[in-house]
mmCIF file with all atom_site columns, C-alpha atoms in Angstrom:
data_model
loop_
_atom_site.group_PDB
_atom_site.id
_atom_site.type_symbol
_atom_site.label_atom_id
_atom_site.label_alt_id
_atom_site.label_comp_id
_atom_site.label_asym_id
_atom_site.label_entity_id
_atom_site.label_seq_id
_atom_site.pdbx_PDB_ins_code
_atom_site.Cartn_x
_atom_site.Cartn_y
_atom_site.Cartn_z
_atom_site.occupancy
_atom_site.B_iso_or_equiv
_atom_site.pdbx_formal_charge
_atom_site.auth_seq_id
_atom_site.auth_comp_id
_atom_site.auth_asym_id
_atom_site.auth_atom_id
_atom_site.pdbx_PDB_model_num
ATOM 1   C CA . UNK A 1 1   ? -10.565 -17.883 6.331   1.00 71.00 ? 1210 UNK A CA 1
ATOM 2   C CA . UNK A 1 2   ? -12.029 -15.277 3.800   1.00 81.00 ? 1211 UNK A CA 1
ATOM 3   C CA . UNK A 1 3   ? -11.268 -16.187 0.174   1.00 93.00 ? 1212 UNK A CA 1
ATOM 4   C CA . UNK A 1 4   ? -9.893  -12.642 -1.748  1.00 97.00 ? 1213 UNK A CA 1
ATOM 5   C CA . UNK A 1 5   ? -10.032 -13.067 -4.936  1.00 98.00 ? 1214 UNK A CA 1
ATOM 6   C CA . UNK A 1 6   ? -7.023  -10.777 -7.073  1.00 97.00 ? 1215 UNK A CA 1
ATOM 7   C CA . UNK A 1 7   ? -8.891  -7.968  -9.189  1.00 97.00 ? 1216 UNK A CA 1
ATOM 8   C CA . UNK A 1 8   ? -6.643  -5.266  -10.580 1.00 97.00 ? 1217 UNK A CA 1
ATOM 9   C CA . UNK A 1 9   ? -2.791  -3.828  -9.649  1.00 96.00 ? 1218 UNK A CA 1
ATOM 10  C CA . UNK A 1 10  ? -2.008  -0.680  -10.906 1.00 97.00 ? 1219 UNK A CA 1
ATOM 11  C CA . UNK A 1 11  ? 1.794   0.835   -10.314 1.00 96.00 ? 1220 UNK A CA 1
ATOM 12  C CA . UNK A 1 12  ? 2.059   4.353   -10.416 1.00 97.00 ? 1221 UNK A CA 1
ATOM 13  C CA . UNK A 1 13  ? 5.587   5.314   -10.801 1.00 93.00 ? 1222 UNK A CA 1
ATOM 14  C CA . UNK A 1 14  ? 6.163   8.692   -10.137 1.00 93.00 ? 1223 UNK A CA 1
ATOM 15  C CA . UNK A 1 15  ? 9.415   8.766   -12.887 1.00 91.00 ? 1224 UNK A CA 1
ATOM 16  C CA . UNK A 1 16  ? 7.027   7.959   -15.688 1.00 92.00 ? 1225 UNK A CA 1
ATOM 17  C CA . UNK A 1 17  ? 5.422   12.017  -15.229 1.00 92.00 ? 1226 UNK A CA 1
ATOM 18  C CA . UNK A 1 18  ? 7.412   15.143  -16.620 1.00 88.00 ? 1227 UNK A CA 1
ATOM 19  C CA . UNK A 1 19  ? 8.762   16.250  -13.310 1.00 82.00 ? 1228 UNK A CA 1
ATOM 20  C CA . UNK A 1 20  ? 10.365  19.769  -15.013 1.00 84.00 ? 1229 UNK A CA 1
ATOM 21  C CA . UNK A 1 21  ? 9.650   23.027  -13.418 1.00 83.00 ? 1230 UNK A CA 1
ATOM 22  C CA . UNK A 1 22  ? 8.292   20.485  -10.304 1.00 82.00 ? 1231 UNK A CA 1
ATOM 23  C CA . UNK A 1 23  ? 11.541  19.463  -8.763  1.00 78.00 ? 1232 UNK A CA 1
ATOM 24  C CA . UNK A 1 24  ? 12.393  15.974  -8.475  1.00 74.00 ? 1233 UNK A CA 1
ATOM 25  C CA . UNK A 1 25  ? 10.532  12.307  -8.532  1.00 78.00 ? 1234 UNK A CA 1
ATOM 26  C CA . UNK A 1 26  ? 11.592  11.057  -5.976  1.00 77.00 ? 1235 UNK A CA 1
ATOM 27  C CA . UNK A 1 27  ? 11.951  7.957   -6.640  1.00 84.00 ? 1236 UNK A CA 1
ATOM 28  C CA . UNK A 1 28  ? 8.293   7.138   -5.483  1.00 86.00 ? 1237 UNK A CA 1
ATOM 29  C CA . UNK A 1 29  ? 5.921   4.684   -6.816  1.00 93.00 ? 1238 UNK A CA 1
ATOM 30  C CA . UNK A 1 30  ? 2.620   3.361   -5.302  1.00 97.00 ? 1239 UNK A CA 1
ATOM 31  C CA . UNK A 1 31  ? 1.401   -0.168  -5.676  1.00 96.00 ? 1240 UNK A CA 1
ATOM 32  C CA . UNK A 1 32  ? -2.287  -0.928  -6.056  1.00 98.00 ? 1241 UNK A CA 1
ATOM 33  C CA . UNK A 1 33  ? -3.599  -4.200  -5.568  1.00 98.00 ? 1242 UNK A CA 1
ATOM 34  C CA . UNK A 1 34  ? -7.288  -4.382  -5.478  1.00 98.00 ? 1243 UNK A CA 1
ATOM 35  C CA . UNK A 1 35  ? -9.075  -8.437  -4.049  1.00 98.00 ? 1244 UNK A CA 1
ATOM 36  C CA . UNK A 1 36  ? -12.976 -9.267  -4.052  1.00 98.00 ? 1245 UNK A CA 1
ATOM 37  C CA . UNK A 1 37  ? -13.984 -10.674 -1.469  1.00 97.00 ? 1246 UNK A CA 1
ATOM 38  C CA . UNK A 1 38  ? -17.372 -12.362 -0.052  1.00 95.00 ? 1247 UNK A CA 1
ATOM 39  C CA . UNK A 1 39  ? -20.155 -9.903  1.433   1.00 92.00 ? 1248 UNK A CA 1
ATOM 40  C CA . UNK A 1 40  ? -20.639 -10.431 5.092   1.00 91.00 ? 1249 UNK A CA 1
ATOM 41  C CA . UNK A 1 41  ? -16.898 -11.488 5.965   1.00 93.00 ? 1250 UNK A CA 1
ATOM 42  C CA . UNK A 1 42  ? -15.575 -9.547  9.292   1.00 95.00 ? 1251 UNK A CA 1
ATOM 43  C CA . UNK A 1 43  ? -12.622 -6.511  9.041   1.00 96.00 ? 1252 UNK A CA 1
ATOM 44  C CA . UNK A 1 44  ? -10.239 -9.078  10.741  1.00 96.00 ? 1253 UNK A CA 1
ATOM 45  C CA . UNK A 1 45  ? -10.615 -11.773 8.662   1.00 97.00 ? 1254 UNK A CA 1
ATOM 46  C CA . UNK A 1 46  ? -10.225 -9.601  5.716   1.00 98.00 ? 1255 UNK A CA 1
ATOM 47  C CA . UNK A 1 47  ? -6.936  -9.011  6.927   1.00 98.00 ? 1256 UNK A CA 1
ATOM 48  C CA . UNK A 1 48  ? -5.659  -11.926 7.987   1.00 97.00 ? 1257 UNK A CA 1
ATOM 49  C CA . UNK A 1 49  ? -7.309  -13.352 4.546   1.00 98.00 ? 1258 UNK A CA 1
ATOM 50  C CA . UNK A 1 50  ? -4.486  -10.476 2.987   1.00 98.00 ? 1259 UNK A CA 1
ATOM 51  C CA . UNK A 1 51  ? -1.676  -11.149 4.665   1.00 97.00 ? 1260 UNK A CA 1
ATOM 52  C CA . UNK A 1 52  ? -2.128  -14.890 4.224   1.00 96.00 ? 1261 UNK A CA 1
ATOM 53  C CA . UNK A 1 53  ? -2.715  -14.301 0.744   1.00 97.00 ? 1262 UNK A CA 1
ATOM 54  C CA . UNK A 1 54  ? 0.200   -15.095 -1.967  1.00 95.00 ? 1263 UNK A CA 1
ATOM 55  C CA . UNK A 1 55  ? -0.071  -11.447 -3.539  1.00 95.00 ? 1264 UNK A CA 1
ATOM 56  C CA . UNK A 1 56  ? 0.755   -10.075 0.217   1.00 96.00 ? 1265 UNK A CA 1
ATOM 57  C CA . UNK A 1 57  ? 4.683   -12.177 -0.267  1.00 94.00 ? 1266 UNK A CA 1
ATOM 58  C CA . UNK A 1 58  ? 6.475   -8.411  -2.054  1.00 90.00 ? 1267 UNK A CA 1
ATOM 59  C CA . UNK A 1 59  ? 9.369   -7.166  -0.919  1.00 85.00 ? 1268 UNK A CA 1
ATOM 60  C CA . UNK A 1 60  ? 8.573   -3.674  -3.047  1.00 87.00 ? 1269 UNK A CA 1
ATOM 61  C CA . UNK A 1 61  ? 12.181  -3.610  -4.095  1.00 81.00 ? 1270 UNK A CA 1
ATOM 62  C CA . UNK A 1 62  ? 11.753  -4.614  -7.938  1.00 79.00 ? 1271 UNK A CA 1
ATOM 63  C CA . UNK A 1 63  ? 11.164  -8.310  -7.963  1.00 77.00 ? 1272 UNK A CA 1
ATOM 64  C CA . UNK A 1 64  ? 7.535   -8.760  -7.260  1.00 84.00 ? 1273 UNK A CA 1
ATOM 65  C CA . UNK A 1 65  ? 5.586   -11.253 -5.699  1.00 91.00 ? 1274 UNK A CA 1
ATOM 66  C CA . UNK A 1 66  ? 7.724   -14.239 -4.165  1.00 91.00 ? 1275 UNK A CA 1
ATOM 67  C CA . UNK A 1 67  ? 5.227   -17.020 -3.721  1.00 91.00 ? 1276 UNK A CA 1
ATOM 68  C CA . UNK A 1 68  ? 7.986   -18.507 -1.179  1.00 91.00 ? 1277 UNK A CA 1
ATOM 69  C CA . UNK A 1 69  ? 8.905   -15.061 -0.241  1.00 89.00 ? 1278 UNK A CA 1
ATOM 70  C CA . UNK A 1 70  ? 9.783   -14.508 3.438   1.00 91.00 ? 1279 UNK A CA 1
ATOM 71  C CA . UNK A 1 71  ? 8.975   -10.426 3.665   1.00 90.00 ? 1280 UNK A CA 1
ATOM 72  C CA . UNK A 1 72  ? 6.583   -7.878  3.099   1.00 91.00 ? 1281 UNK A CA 1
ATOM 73  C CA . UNK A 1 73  ? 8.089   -4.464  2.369   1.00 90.00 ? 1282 UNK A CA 1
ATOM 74  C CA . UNK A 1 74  ? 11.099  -3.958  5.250   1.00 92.00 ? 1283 UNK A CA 1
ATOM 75  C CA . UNK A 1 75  ? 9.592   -6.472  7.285   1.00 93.00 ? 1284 UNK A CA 1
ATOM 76  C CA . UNK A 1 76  ? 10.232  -9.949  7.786   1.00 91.00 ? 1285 UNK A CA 1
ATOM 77  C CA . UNK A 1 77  ? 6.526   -11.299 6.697   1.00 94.00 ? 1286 UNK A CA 1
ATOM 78  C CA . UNK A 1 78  ? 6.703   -13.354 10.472  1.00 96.00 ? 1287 UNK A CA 1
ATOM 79  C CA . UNK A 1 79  ? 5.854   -10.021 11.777  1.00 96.00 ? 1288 UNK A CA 1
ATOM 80  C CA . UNK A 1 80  ? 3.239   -8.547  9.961   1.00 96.00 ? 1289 UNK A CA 1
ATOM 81  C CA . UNK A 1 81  ? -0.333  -9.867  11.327  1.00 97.00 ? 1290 UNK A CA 1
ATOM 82  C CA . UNK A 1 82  ? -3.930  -8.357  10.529  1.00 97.00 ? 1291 UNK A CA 1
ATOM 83  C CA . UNK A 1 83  ? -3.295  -7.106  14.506  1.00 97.00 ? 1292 UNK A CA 1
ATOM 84  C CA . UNK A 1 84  ? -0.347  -4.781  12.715  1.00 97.00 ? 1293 UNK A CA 1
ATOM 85  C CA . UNK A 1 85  ? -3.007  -3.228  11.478  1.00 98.00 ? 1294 UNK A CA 1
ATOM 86  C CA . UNK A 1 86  ? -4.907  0.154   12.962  1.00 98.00 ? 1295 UNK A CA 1
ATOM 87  C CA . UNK A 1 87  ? -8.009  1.678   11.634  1.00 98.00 ? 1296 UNK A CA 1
ATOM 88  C CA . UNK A 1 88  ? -7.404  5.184   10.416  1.00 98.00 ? 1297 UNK A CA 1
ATOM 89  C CA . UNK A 1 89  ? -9.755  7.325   9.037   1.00 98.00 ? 1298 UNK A CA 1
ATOM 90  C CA . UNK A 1 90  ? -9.795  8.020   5.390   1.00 98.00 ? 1299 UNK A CA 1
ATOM 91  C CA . UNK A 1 91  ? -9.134  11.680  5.322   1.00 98.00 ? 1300 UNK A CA 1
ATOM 92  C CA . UNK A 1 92  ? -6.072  11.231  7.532   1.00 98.00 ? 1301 UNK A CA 1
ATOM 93  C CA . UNK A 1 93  ? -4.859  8.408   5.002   1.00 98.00 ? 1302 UNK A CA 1
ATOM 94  C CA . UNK A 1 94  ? -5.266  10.516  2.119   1.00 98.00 ? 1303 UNK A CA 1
ATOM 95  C CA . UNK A 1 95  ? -3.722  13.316  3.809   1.00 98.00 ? 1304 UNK A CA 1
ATOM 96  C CA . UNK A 1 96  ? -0.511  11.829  5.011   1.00 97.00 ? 1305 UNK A CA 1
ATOM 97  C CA . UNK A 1 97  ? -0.645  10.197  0.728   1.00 98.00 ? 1306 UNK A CA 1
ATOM 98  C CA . UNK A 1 98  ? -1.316  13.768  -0.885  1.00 97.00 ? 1307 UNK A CA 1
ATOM 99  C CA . UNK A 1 99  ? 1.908   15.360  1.673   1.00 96.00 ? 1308 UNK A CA 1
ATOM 100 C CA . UNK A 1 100 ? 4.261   12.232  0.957   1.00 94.00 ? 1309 UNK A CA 1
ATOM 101 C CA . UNK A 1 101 ? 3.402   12.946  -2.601  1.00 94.00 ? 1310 UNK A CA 1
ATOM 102 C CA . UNK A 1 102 ? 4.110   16.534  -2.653  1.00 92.00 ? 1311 UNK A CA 1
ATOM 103 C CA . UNK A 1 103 ? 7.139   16.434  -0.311  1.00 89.00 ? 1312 UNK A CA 1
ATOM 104 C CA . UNK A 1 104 ? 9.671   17.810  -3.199  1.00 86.00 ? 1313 UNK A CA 1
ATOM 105 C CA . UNK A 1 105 ? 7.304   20.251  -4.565  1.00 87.00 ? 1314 UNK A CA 1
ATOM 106 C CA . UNK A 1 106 ? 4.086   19.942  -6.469  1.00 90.00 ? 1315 UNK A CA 1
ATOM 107 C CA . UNK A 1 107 ? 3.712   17.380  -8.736  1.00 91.00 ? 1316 UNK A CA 1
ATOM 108 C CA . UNK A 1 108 ? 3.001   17.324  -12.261 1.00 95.00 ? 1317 UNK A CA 1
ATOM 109 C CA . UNK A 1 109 ? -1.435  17.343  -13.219 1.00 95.00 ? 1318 UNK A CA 1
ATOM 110 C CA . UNK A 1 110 ? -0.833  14.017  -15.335 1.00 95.00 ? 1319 UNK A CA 1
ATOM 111 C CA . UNK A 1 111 ? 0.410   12.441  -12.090 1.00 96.00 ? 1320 UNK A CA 1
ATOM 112 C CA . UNK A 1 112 ? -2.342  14.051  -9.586  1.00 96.00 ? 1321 UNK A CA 1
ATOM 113 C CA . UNK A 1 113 ? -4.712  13.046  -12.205 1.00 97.00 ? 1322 UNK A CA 1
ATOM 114 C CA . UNK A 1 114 ? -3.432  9.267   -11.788 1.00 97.00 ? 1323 UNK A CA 1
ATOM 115 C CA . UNK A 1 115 ? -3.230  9.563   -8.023  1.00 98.00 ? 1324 UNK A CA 1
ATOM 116 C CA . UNK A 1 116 ? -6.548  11.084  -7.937  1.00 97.00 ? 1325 UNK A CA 1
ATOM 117 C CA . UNK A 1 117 ? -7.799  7.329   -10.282 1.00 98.00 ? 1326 UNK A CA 1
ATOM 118 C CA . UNK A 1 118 ? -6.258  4.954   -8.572  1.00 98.00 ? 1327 UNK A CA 1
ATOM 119 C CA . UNK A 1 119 ? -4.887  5.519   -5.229  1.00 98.00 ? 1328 UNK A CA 1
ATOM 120 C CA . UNK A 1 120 ? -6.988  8.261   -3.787  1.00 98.00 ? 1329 UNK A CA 1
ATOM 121 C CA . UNK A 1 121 ? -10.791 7.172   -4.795  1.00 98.00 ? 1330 UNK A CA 1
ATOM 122 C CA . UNK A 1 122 ? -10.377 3.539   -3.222  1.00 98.00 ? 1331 UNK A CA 1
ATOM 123 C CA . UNK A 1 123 ? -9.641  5.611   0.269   1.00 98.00 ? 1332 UNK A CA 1
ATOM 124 C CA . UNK A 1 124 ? -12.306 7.989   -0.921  1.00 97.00 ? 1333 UNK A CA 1
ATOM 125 C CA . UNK A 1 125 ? -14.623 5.718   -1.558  1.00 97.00 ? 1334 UNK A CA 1
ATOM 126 C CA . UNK A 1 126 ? -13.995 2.864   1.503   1.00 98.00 ? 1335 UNK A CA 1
ATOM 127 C CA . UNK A 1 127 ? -16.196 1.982   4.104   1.00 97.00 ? 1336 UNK A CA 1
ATOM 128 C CA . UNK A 1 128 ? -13.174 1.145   6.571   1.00 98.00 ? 1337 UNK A CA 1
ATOM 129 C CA . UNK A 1 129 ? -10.034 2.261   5.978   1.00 98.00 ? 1338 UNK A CA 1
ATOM 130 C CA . UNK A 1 130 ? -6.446  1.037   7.729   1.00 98.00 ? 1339 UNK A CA 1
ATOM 131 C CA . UNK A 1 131 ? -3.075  1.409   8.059   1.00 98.00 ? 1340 UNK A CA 1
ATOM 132 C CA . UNK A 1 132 ? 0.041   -0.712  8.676   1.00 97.00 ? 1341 UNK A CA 1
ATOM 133 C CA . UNK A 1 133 ? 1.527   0.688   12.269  1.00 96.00 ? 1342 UNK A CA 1
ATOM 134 C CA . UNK A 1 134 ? 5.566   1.152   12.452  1.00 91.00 ? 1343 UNK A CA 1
ATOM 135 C CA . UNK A 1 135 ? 6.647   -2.355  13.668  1.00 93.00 ? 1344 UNK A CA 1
ATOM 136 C CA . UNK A 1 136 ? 10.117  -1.129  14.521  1.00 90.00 ? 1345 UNK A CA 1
ATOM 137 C CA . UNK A 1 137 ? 13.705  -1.417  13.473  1.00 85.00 ? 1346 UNK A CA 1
ATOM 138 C CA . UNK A 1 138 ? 13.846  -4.644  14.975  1.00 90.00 ? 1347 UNK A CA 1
ATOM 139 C CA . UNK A 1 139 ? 10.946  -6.398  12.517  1.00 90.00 ? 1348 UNK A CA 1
ATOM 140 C CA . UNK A 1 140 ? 12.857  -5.206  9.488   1.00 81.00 ? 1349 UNK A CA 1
ATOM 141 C CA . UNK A 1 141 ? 14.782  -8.037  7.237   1.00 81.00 ? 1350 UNK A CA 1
ATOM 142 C CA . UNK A 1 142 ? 18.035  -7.742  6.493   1.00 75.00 ? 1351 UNK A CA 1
ATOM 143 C CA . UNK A 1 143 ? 17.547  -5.029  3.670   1.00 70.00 ? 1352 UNK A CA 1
ATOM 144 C CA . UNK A 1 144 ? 14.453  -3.706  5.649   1.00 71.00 ? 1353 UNK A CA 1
ATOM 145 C CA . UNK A 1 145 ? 15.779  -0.058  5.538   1.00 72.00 ? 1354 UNK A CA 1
ATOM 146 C CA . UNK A 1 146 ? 16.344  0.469   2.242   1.00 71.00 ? 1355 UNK A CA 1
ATOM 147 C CA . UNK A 1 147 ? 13.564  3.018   1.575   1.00 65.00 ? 1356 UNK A CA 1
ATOM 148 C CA . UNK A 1 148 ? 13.230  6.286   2.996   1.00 77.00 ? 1357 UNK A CA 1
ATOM 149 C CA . UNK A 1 149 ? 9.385   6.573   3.413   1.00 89.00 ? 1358 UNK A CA 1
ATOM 150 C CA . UNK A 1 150 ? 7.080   3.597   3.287   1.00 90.00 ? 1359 UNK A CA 1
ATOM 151 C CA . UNK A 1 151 ? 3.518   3.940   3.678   1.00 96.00 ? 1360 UNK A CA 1
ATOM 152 C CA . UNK A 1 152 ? 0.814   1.088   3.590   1.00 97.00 ? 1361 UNK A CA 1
ATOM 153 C CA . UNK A 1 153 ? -2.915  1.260   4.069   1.00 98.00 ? 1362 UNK A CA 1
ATOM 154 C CA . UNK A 1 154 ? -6.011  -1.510  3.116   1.00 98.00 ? 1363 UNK A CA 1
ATOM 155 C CA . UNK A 1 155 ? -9.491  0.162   1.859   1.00 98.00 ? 1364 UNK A CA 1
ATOM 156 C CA . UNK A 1 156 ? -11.888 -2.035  2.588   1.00 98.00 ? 1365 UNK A CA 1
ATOM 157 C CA . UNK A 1 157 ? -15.503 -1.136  0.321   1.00 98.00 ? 1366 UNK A CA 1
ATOM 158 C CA . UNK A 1 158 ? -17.968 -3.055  1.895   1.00 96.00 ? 1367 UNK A CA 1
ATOM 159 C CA . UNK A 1 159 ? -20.632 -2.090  -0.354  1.00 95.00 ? 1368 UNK A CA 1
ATOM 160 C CA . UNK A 1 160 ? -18.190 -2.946  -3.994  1.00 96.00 ? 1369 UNK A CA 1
ATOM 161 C CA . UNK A 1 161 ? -16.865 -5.810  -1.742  1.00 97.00 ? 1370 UNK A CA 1
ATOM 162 C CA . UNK A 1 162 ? -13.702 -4.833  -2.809  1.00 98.00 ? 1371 UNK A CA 1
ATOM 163 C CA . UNK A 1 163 ? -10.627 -4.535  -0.523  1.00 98.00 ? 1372 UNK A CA 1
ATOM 164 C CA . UNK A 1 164 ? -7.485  -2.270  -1.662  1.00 98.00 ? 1373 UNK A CA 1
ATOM 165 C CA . UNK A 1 165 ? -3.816  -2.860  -0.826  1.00 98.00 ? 1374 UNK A CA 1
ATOM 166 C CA . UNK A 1 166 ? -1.941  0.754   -1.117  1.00 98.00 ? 1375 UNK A CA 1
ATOM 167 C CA . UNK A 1 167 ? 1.673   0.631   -0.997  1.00 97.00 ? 1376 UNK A CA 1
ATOM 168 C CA . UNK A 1 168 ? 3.501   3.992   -1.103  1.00 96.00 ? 1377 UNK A CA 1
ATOM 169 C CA . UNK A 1 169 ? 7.468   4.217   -0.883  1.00 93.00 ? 1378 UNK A CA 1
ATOM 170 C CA . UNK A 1 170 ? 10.484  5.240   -2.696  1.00 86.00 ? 1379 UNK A CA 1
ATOM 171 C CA . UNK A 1 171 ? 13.722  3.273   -4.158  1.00 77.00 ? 1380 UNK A CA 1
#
């Protein structure tokens, strides 16, 4: 299996921008973890290499990674394979990011600014770009439901060997 290495994690939480005159936060916050990873290693084993991988075990709800943990966002982890995975091409990933961002209203520049950084130039700049499908009601854990909107894509940079975890969602 392909060894990813951790890089960087940035959190970009929306309530930490002067939302007045822009209507409200939200409650969002996106979660950036960037791996490095060997040249030459296949887009399947990339993924599988991520969801293996200990960072991968975060519920998103406040407590971080769970080395033992047992989900991944509202799923029970069981469910979520690299095969939950579908390519998707960069401008539609940074499309559906940019509306879910502006959903209340526009956002404040020191927050487009930081979304511009660190969530939208790993999509820009990716070779291969995809997104975790909808597994269904059914795949969530017992708390799976708890946020409104959750949106999660992997950038993969072939050429920076570098492969991005975005995590987009509310509380």
């Amino acid at each position: 299996m392909a060894k990813l290495v951790p890089d960087t994690q940035v959190l970009v939480n929306f309530r930490h921008h002067d939302f007045t005159g822009h209507g409200p936060h939200g409650h969002r916050w996106v979660d950036v973890k960037s791996f490095r990873f060997p040249q030459g290693i296949q887009h399947s084993q990339l993924l599988a290499a991520l969801v293996a991988h200990e960072q991968f075990r975060d519920d998103y709800a406040g407590g971080g990674v769970d080395p033992a943990g047992t989900r991944h966002g509202p799923y029970w982890l069981k469910h979520v394979t690299a095969h939950a995975y579908r390519p998707v091409a960069n401008t539609d990933a940074l499309r559906t990011l940019r509306s879910w961002a502006g959903q209340h209203g526009s956002i404040p520049e020191s927050l487009e600014e930081t979304l511009s950084s660190t969530v939208h130039a790993p999509i820009d700049s990716a070779t291969s770009c995809y997104h975790l499908q909808d597994l269904g009601h059914q795949k969530f854990h017992d708390w799976g439901g708890v946020h409104i909107d959750f949106h999660e894509y992997v950038a993969i940079d072939q050429d920076r060997a570098l492969l991005t975890l975005l995590v987009a969602a509310d509380d």
